[in-house]
mmCIF file of N, CA and C in Angstrom:
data_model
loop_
_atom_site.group_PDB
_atom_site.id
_atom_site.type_symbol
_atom_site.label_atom_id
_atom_site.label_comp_id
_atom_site.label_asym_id
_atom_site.label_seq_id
_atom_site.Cartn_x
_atom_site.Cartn_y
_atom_site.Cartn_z
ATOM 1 N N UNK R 1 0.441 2.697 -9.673
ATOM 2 C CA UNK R 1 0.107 1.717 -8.655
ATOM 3 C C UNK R 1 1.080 1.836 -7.478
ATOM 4 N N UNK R 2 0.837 1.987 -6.457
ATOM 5 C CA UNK R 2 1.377 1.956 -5.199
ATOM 6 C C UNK R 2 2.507 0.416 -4.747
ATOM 7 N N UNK R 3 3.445 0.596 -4.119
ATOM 8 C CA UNK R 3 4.281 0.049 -4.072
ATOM 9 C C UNK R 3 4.493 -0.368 -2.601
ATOM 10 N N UNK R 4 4.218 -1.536 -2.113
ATOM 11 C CA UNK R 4 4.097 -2.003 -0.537
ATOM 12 C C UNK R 4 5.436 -2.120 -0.138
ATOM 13 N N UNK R 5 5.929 -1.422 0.891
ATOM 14 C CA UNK R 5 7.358 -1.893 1.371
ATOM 15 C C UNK R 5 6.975 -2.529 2.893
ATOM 16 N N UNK R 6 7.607 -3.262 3.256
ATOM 17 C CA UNK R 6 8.097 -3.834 4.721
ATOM 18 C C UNK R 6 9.293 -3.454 5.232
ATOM 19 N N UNK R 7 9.563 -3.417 6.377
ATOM 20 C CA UNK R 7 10.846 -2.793 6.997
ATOM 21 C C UNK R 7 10.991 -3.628 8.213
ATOM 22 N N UNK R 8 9.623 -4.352 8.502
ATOM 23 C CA UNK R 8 9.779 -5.601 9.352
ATOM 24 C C UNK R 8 10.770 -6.429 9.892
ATOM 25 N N UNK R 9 11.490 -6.990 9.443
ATOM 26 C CA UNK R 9 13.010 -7.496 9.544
ATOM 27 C C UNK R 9 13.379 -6.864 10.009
ATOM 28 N N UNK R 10 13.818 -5.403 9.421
ATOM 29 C CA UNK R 10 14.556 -4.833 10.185
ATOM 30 C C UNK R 10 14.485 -4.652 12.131
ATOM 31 N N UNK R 11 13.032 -4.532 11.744
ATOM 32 C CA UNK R 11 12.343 -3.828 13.537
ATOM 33 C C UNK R 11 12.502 -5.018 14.236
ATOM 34 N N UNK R 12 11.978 -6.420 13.192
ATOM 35 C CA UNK R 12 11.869 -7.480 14.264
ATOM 36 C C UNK R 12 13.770 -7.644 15.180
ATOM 37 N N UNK R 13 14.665 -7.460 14.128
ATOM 38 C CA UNK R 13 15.772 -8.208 14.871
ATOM 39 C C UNK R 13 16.320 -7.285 15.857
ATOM 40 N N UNK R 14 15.997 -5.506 15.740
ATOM 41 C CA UNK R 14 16.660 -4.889 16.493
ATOM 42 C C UNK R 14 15.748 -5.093 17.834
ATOM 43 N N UNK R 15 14.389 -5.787 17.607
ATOM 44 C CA UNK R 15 13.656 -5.809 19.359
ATOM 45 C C UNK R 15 14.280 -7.840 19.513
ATOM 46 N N UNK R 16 15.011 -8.493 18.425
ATOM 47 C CA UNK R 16 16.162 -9.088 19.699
ATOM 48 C C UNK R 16 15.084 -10.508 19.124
ATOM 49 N N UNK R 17 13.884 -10.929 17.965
ATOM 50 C CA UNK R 17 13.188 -11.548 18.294
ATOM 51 C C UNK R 17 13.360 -12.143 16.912
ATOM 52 N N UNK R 18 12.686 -13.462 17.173
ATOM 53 C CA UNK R 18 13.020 -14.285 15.679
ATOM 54 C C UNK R 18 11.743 -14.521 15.215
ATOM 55 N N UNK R 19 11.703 -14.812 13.767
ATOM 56 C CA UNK R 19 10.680 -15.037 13.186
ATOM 57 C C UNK R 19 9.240 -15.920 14.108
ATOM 58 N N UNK R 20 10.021 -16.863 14.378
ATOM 59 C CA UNK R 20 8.862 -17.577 14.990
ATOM 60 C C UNK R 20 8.282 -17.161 16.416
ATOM 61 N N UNK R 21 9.400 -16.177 17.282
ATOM 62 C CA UNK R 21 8.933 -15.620 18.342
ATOM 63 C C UNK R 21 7.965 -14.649 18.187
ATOM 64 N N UNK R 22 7.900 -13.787 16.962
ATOM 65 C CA UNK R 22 6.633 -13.003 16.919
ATOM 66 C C UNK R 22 5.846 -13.478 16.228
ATOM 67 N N UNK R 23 6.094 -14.790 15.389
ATOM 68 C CA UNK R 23 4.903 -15.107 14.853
ATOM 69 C C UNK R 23 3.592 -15.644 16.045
ATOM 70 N N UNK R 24 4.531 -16.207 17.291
ATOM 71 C CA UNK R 24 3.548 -16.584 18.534
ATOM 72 C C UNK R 24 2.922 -15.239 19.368
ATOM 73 N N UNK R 25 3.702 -14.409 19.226
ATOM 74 C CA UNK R 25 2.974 -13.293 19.924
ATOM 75 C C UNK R 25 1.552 -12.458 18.967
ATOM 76 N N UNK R 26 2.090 -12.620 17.897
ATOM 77 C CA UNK R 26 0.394 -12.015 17.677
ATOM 78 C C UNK R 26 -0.216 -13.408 16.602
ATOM 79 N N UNK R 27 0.207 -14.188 16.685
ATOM 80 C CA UNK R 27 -1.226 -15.358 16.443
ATOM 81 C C UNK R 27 -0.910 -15.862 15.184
ATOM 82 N N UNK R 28 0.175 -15.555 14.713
ATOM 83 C CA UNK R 28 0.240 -16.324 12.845
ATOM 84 C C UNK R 28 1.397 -17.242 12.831
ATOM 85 N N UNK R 29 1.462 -18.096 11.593
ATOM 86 C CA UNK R 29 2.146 -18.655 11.353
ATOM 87 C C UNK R 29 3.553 -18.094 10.858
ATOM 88 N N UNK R 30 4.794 -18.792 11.035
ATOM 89 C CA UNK R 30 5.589 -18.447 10.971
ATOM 90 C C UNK R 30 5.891 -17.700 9.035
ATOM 91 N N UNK R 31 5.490 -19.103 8.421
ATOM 92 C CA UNK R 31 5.365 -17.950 7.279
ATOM 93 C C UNK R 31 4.833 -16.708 6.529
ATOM 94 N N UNK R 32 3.905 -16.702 7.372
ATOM 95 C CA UNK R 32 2.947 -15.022 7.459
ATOM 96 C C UNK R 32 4.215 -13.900 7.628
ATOM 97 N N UNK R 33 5.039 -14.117 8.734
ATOM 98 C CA UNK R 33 5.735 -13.295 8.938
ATOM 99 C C UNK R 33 7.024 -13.383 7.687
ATOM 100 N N UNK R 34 7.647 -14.328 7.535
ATOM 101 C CA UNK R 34 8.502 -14.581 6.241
ATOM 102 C C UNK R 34 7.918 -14.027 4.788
ATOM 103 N N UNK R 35 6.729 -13.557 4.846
ATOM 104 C CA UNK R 35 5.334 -12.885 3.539
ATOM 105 C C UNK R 35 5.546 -11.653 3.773
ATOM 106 N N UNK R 36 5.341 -11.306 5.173
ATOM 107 C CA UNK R 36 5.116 -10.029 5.047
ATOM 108 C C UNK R 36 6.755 -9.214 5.609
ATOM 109 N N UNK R 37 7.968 -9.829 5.504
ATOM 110 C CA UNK R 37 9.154 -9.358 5.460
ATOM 111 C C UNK R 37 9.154 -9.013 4.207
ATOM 112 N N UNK R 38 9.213 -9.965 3.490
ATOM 113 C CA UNK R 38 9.221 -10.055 2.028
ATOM 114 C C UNK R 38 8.166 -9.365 0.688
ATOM 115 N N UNK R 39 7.526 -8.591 1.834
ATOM 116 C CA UNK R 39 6.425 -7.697 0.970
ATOM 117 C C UNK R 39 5.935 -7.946 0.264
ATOM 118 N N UNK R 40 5.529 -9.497 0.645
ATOM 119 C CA UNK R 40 4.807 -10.376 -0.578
ATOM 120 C C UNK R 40 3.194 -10.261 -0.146
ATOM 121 N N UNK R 41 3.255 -10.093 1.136
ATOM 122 C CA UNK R 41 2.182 -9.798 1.955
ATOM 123 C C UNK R 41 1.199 -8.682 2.438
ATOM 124 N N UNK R 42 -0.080 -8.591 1.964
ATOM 125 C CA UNK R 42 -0.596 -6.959 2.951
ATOM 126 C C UNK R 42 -0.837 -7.634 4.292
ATOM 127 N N UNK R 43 -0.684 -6.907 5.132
ATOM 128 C CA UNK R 43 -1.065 -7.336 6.780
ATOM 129 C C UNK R 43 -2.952 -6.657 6.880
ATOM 130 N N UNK R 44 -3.655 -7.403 7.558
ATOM 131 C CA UNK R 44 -4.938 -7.016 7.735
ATOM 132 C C UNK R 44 -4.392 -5.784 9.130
ATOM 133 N N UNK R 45 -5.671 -4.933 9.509
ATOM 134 C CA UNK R 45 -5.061 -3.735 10.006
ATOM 135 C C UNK R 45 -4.706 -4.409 11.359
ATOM 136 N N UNK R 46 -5.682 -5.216 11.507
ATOM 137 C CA UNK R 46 -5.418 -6.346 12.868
ATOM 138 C C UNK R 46 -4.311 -6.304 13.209
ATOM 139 N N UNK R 47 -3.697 -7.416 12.387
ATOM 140 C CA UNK R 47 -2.393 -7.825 12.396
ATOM 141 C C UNK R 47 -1.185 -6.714 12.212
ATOM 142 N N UNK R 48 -1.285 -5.190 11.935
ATOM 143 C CA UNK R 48 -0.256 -4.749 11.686
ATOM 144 C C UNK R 48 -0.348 -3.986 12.710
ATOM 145 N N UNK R 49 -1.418 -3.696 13.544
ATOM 146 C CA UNK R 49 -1.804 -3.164 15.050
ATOM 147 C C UNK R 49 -0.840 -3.910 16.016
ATOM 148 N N UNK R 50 -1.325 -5.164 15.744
ATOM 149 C CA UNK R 50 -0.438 -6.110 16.815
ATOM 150 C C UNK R 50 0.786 -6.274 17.047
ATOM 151 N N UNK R 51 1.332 -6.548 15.230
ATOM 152 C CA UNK R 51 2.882 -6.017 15.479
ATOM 153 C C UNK R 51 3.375 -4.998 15.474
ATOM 154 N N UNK R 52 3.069 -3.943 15.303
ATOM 155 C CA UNK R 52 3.534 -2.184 15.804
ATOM 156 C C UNK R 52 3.136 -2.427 17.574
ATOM 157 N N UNK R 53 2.489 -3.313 18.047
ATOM 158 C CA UNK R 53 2.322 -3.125 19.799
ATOM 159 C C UNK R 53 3.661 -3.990 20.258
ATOM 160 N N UNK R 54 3.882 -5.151 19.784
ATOM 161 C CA UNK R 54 4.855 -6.077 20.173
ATOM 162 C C UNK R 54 6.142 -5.256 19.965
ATOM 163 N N UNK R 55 6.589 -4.823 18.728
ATOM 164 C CA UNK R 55 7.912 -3.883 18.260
ATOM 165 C C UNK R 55 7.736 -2.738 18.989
ATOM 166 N N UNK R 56 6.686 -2.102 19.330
ATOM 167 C CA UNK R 56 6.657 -0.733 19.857
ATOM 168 C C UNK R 56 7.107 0.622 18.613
ATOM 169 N N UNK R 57 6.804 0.064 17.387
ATOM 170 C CA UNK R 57 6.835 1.156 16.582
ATOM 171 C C UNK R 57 5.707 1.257 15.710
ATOM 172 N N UNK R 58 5.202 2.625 15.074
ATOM 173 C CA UNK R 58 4.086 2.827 14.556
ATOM 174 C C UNK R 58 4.143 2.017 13.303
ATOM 175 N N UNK R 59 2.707 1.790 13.357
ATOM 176 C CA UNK R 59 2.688 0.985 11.601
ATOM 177 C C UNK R 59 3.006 1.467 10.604
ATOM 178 N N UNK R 60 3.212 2.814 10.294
ATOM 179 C CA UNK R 60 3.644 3.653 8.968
ATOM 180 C C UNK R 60 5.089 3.331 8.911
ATOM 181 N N UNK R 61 5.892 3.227 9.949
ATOM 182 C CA UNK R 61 7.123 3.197 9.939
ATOM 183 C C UNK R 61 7.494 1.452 9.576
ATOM 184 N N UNK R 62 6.719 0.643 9.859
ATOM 185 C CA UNK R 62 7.061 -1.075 9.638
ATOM 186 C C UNK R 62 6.650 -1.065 8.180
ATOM 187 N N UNK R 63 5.161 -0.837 7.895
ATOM 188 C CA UNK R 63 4.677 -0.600 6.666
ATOM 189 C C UNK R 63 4.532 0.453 5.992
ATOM 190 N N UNK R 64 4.783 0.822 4.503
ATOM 191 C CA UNK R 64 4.576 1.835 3.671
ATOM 192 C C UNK R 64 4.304 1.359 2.192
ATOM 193 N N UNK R 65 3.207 2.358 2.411
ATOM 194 C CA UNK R 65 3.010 2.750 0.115
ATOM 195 C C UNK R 65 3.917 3.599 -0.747
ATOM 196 N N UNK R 66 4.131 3.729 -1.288
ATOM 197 C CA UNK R 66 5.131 4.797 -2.289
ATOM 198 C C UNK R 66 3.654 4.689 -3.294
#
């Protein structure tokens, strides 16, 4: 079975932004983003589009399977 990692945190703090500042830029609640730090979360492709546009890094690199 495949293994979901997030790296999110990481990307969010080096673009300078806090949980709740990107949770307003692409449309979710603040704990969506606290889910999907925590890789408790899959992101719909929507949503992982949006935040790879806001961070400016590709989604493979925020999100990964092992």
């Amino acid at each position: 079975m495949s293994e979901f990692k997030s790296f999110l945190k990481e990307y969010r703090i080096k673009a300078g932004l806090t949980q709740d500042e990107l949770a307003d830029k692409v449309n979710v609640r603040r704990e969506t983003i606290v889910r999907l730090e925590a890789a408790k979360y899959n992101p719909s492709l929507k949503l992982a589009i949006e935040i790879s546009r806001v961070l400016k890094i590709p989604i493979e690199e925020i999100f990964q399977y092992d």
